[in-house]
Amino acid sequence: MAGVAQAGNPLGRALRDVRHMAEDRYSIWSWIATVDHKRIGIMYGITAFTFFLIGGVEALLLRIQLAQPNSTFLDPDQFNRLFTMHGTTMIFLVVMPLSAAFFNLVIPLMIGARDVAFPRLNSFSFWAFLAGGIFLNASFFIRGNIFEGDIGAPGAGWFGYAPLTSTEFSPGHGIDFWILGLLILGVASMAGGFNFIVTILNMRAPGMTLLRMPLFVWMTLVTSFLIIFAMPVITVALFELLFDRLYNANFFNASVGGSPLLWQHMFWLFGHPEVYILILPAMGIVSEILPTFSKKPLFGYPFVVFSGVAIGFMSWGVWVHHMYTTGLGTVANSAFGLSTILIGVPTGVKIFNWLATMWGGSISIKTPLLMCAGFVTMFTIGGLSGVLHTMVPSDFQQQDTYFVVAHFHYVLFGGSIFALFAGVYYWFPKFTGKLLGEGLGQLHFWLMLIGFNLTFFPMHISGLLGMPRRIYTYQEGFGFDTLNMMSTVGGFIIAASMLVFITNFISSLRNGEKSGRDPWDARTLEWSLPSPVPNYNFKEVPVVEARDAFWYTKYRENEEGVVVRIEGAAADDEEDDGEGGHGIHLPSPSYFPLIAAAGLPIIATGLIYDPALVAVGVATTMIGVFGWAIEPPTERR
Amino acid sequence: MATSTGVDNRKLFMWLFLASECLFFGSLIAAYLLYRGQHGVPCMDGDLSTCVFPTDRTINGVEYEGIFDIPFTSVSAFVLLMSSVSMVLALAAIQRGNVRAMRIWLFTTAALGALFVGGQAFEFTEFYREGLTLETNLFGTTFYVLTGFHGAHVTIGVLVLFSLLIWSSRGKIQAKDSLNIELAGLYWHFVDIVWIVIFTLIYLIQP
């Protein structure tokens, strides 16, 4: 009877039609409504890589401007807006969501789960991220024709220091787009953070105790905690700035006693944990790949785990090292200098553990390993220049010079990006069934390594020579000319390496070598599954008996204490076409997370331009949320 | 569903969310405390006669009457506190399977919450009439934003409670669904506790 009633109702019929469309695995609607963590991970990855290309083009424009002294390729205003968008994009739209892509793709597989704890919330995270990214980038178009140079984007730096962000010094709506874009992205990140903490704590397969979890799972857990505690701080700071700009509040208005320093404190109280939000997942990826390609368990597993946890705690006590020159006094500067030196200790512990993991291993030099080796070396260089910043007098000299730019690119590009690419080469076969081409992969690695060092190493020197960052040009004769030309050439080599990667990706996707389940003889549970992974992940939930759970099922010690492969273990011949697993309950596809997320940029646009739109946005989000609450979450596959 | 920790996914989520909210309100409260009592340059135009202060004070021999009505706000704080009691009773009722009692207590909670929000709207209007806006001084800025965000949280709580009421009127909430009520209750008590902190810091401990 219910069905008849529904058939007579046009809305109900339409709703049922789109649901049917979502159930066809090959329809675009099935991607839009998907709640499958693997598909969401793929969408995260592709979207973030697209933003990576946009942020990269912004960087190249900056580098063209800086290639020669007194260049007029960009004017100062365009330069400011481009470096602001470059920084904001790379941090919030590239490294964070690329990490989230890997959280989505592999965390449930690594812990032996069929999905994340809240599949629809996961889908909401992705759509809110996409909405925030598009909203932020829409700011390019708000001032006129960008191809004639009228760039509308925010221009106060990714750090948005008060009072530069006030309406007095940053008129127009660029900063408003920046604030609201980051608020939307914050919602997306926090939703993801809650989801992955609950998933990791609650969805582990039997036997998967905390100290048997793969390192990447641990680092995701720590990162997620950092996200849910750091994001609220920046959320409040952004709201305060928004109230200052839209409704003339006084939070950062010095003329009535407001303190611009409040912004810096709140921004960096968020900003320093954020640094570890960007690097800990990368460290987790490296800690998975190095053991696999060295044929050895991770050296000192508990030390690496607790170092990561220690970094998570300590990251809350170092923010003032971004603010030494603001005049907080010698006591504050010394205390934070000390805490910053201390946070180098667990970081150093990890580096030594990675080296010891490779030491004496039978290393197979494939692209994932090369990328990890690149990570360890480049990150160490970045870490060492970071140690220089802990020393207050030294930092006073380096503040706002290219030395700082060199430092954070060595940890964020040399660190995070190398590790994320390592992850792409490592896990690509798991989700496509094909290997990425090894030749092009190595070409990509070497080009990227050379281009990266050519770009950023000279910045150490130009910075020490006194070249200030965030300034659109420089004069001849200061010794900056050659160094900057090198950096620009290096930038284009990085761009070339990305073309190699894209070529490799597309050609491997079409006719790459088949990988089978376990191309790397790997150690963790995801490799026990067919490639690509069927949508229900595990036909039977695995029972975990040891760390490196999958390795343990493949190898054991014989009587002489030599590790030998168990005959017939994890054989690849058993092909799984993904048709098994009937009767497994899977979450149903849902459009409501998308609807809820779609309301957010409408609210944001309304706050800037028209209150009526706010009502439309709120209504949209409410429809999404209520629909989500009422809709049954699961149906039988 | 069995979970690794034994705690329900949604309950764990709620605890994490509330932990995260501590940082949210903590940041807002920090900004309020940083600027507390700073009325050295209290007004946009520096003209003291247009200034508004939270409580009575004398500056340069001129006495200013504060705008806080402590008895009024104390009553509305009491109303919010009592709503936590009715929330507990609603949960206790549904855990015993008494849907009718749960509905009565849910309604009481939502009504008390709405009364609190109404009181806040009245207070804001009064203050606005007396000349305190977001722009007036640092007190206006921090007071409205901090208490406003709290009020928004209570409002969302009231909406959730009314949604649960409507949901239960269709018979969708039985004893086995008591977790829904428990989650709403966790949120509601948290918002209550935050108000105790805010009320103490803003109204009771004067600079």
Coordinates of N, CA, C and O in Angstrom, one line a residue, chain B residues 85-137:
Chain B
V85 N 17.2 19.7 34.0 CA 16.5 18.7 34.8 C 15.4 18.0 34.0 O 15.3 16.8 34.0
S86 N 14.6 18.8 33.3 CA 13.6 18.2 32.5 C 14.1 17.3 31.4 O 13.5 16.3 31.0
M87 N 15.3 17.7 30.9 CA 16.0 16.8 29.9 C 16.3 15.5 30.5 O 16.1 14.4 29.8
V88 N 16.9 15.5 31.7 CA 17.2 14.2 32.4 C 15.9 13.4 32.5 O 15.9 12.2 32.3
L89 N 14.8 14.0 32.9 CA 13.6 13.3 33.2 C 13.0 12.7 31.9 O 12.5 11.6 31.8
A90 N 13.3 13.5 30.7 CA 12.8 12.9 29.4 C 13.5 11.6 29.1 O 13.0 10.6 28.7
L91 N 14.9 11.7 29.3 CA 15.7 10.5 29.0 C 15.3 9.3 29.9 O 15.1 8.2 29.5
A92 N 15.1 9.6 31.2 CA 14.7 8.6 32.2 C 13.4 8.0 31.7 O 13.2 6.7 31.8
A93 N 12.5 8.8 31.3 CA 11.1 8.3 30.9 C 11.2 7.4 29.7 O 10.6 6.3 29.7
I94 N 12.0 7.7 28.7 CA 12.0 6.9 27.5 C 12.8 5.6 27.8 O 12.5 4.5 27.2
Q95 N 13.8 5.7 28.7 CA 14.5 4.5 29.0 C 13.6 3.5 29.7 O 13.8 2.3 29.7
R96 N 12.6 4.0 30.4 CA 11.6 3.1 31.1 C 10.5 2.7 30.1 O 9.6 2.0 30.4
G97 N 10.6 3.3 28.8 CA 9.6 3.0 27.8 C 8.3 3.9 27.9 O 7.3 3.6 27.2
N98 N 8.4 4.9 28.7 CA 7.2 5.8 28.9 C 7.2 6.9 27.9 O 7.7 8.0 28.2
V99 N 6.7 6.7 26.7 CA 6.8 7.7 25.6 C 6.0 9.0 26.0 O 6.5 10.1 25.7
R100 N 4.9 8.8 26.6 CA 4.1 9.9 27.0 C 4.8 10.9 27.9 O 4.9 12.1 27.6
A101 N 5.4 10.3 29.0 CA 6.1 11.2 29.9 C 7.3 11.8 29.2 O 7.7 13.0 29.4
M102 N 8.0 11.0 28.3 CA 9.1 11.6 27.6 C 8.7 12.8 26.8 O 9.3 13.9 26.8
R103 N 7.5 12.7 26.1 CA 7.0 13.8 25.3 C 6.8 15.0 26.2 O 7.1 16.2 25.8
I104 N 6.2 14.8 27.3 CA 5.9 16.0 28.2 C 7.2 16.6 28.6 O 7.4 17.9 28.5
W105 N 8.2 15.8 29.0 CA 9.5 16.4 29.5 C 10.3 17.1 28.3 O 10.9 18.1 28.5
L106 N 10.2 16.4 27.2 CA 10.9 17.0 26.0 C 10.3 18.4 25.7 O 11.0 19.4 25.5
F107 N 8.9 18.4 25.8 CA 8.3 19.7 25.5 C 8.7 20.7 26.5 O 9.0 21.9 26.2
T108 N 8.7 20.3 27.8 CA 9.1 21.2 28.9 C 10.5 21.8 28.6 O 10.8 23.0 28.7
T109 N 11.4 20.9 28.2 CA 12.8 21.3 28.0 C 12.8 22.3 26.9 O 13.5 23.4 27.0
A110 N 12.2 22.0 25.7 CA 12.2 22.9 24.6 C 11.6 24.2 24.9 O 12.1 25.3 24.6
A111 N 10.5 24.2 25.7 CA 9.8 25.4 26.1 C 10.7 26.3 27.0 O 10.8 27.5 26.8
L112 N 11.4 25.6 27.9 CA 12.3 26.4 28.8 C 13.4 27.0 28.0 O 13.8 28.1 28.2
G113 N 13.9 26.2 27.0 CA 15.0 26.7 26.2 C 14.5 27.9 25.4 O 15.2 28.9 25.2
A114 N 13.3 27.7 24.8 CA 12.8 28.8 24.0 C 12.6 30.1 24.9 O 12.8 31.2 24.4
L115 N 12.2 29.9 26.1 CA 12.0 31.0 27.1 C 13.4 31.7 27.3 O 13.5 32.9 27.3
F116 N 14.4 30.9 27.4 CA 15.7 31.5 27.6 C 16.1 32.3 26.4 O 16.6 33.4 26.5
V117 N 15.9 31.7 25.2 CA 16.3 32.5 24.0 C 15.5 33.7 23.9 O 16.0 34.8 23.5
G118 N 14.2 33.6 24.3 CA 13.4 34.8 24.3 C 13.9 35.9 25.2 O 14.0 37.1 24.9
G119 N 14.3 35.4 26.4 CA 14.9 36.4 27.4 C 16.2 37.0 26.8 O 16.4 38.3 27.0
Q120 N 16.9 36.3 26.1 CA 18.2 36.8 25.5 C 17.8 37.8 24.4 O 18.4 38.9 24.3
A121 N 16.8 37.5 23.6 CA 16.4 38.5 22.6 C 15.9 39.8 23.3 O 16.2 40.9 22.8
F122 N 15.2 39.7 24.4 CA 14.7 40.8 25.1 C 15.9 41.6 25.6 O 15.9 42.9 25.5
E123 N 16.8 40.9 26.2 CA 18.0 41.6 26.7 C 18.8 42.3 25.6 O 19.2 43.5 25.8
F124 N 19.0 41.7 24.5 CA 19.7 42.3 23.4 C 19.0 43.5 23.0 O 19.6 44.6 22.7
T125 N 17.7 43.5 22.9 CA 16.9 44.6 22.4 C 17.0 45.8 23.4 O 17.2 46.9 23.0
E126 N 16.9 45.5 24.7 CA 17.1 46.5 25.7 C 18.5 47.2 25.6 O 18.6 48.4 25.6
F127 N 19.5 46.3 25.5 CA 20.9 46.9 25.4 C 21.0 47.8 24.2 O 21.6 48.8 24.2
Y128 N 20.4 47.3 23.1 CA 20.5 48.0 21.8 C 19.9 49.4 22.0 O 20.4 50.4 21.5
R129 N 18.7 49.4 22.6 CA 18.0 50.6 22.8 C 18.8 51.6 23.7 O 18.7 52.8 23.5
E130 N 19.5 51.0 24.6 CA 20.3 51.9 25.5 C 21.7 52.3 24.8 O 22.5 53.0 25.5
G131 N 21.9 51.9 23.6 CA 23.0 52.4 22.9 C 24.2 51.4 22.7 O 25.3 51.8 22.2
L132 N 24.0 50.2 23.2 CA 25.1 49.2 23.0 C 24.9 48.4 21.7 O 24.0 47.7 21.6
T133 N 25.9 48.6 20.8 CA 25.8 47.8 19.6 C 27.2 47.0 19.5 O 28.1 47.2 20.3
L134 N 27.3 46.2 18.4 CA 28.6 45.6 18.1 C 29.7 46.6 18.0 O 30.8 46.3 18.3
E135 N 29.3 47.8 17.5 CA 30.3 48.8 17.1 C 30.7 49.6 18.3 O 31.8 50.2 18.3
T136 N 29.9 49.7 19.4 CA 30.1 50.7 20.4 C 31.5 50.7 21.0 O 32.2 51.7 21.1
N137 N 31.8 49.5 21.6 CA 33.1 49.4 22.2 C 33.5 47.9 22.2 O 32.7 47.1 21.8

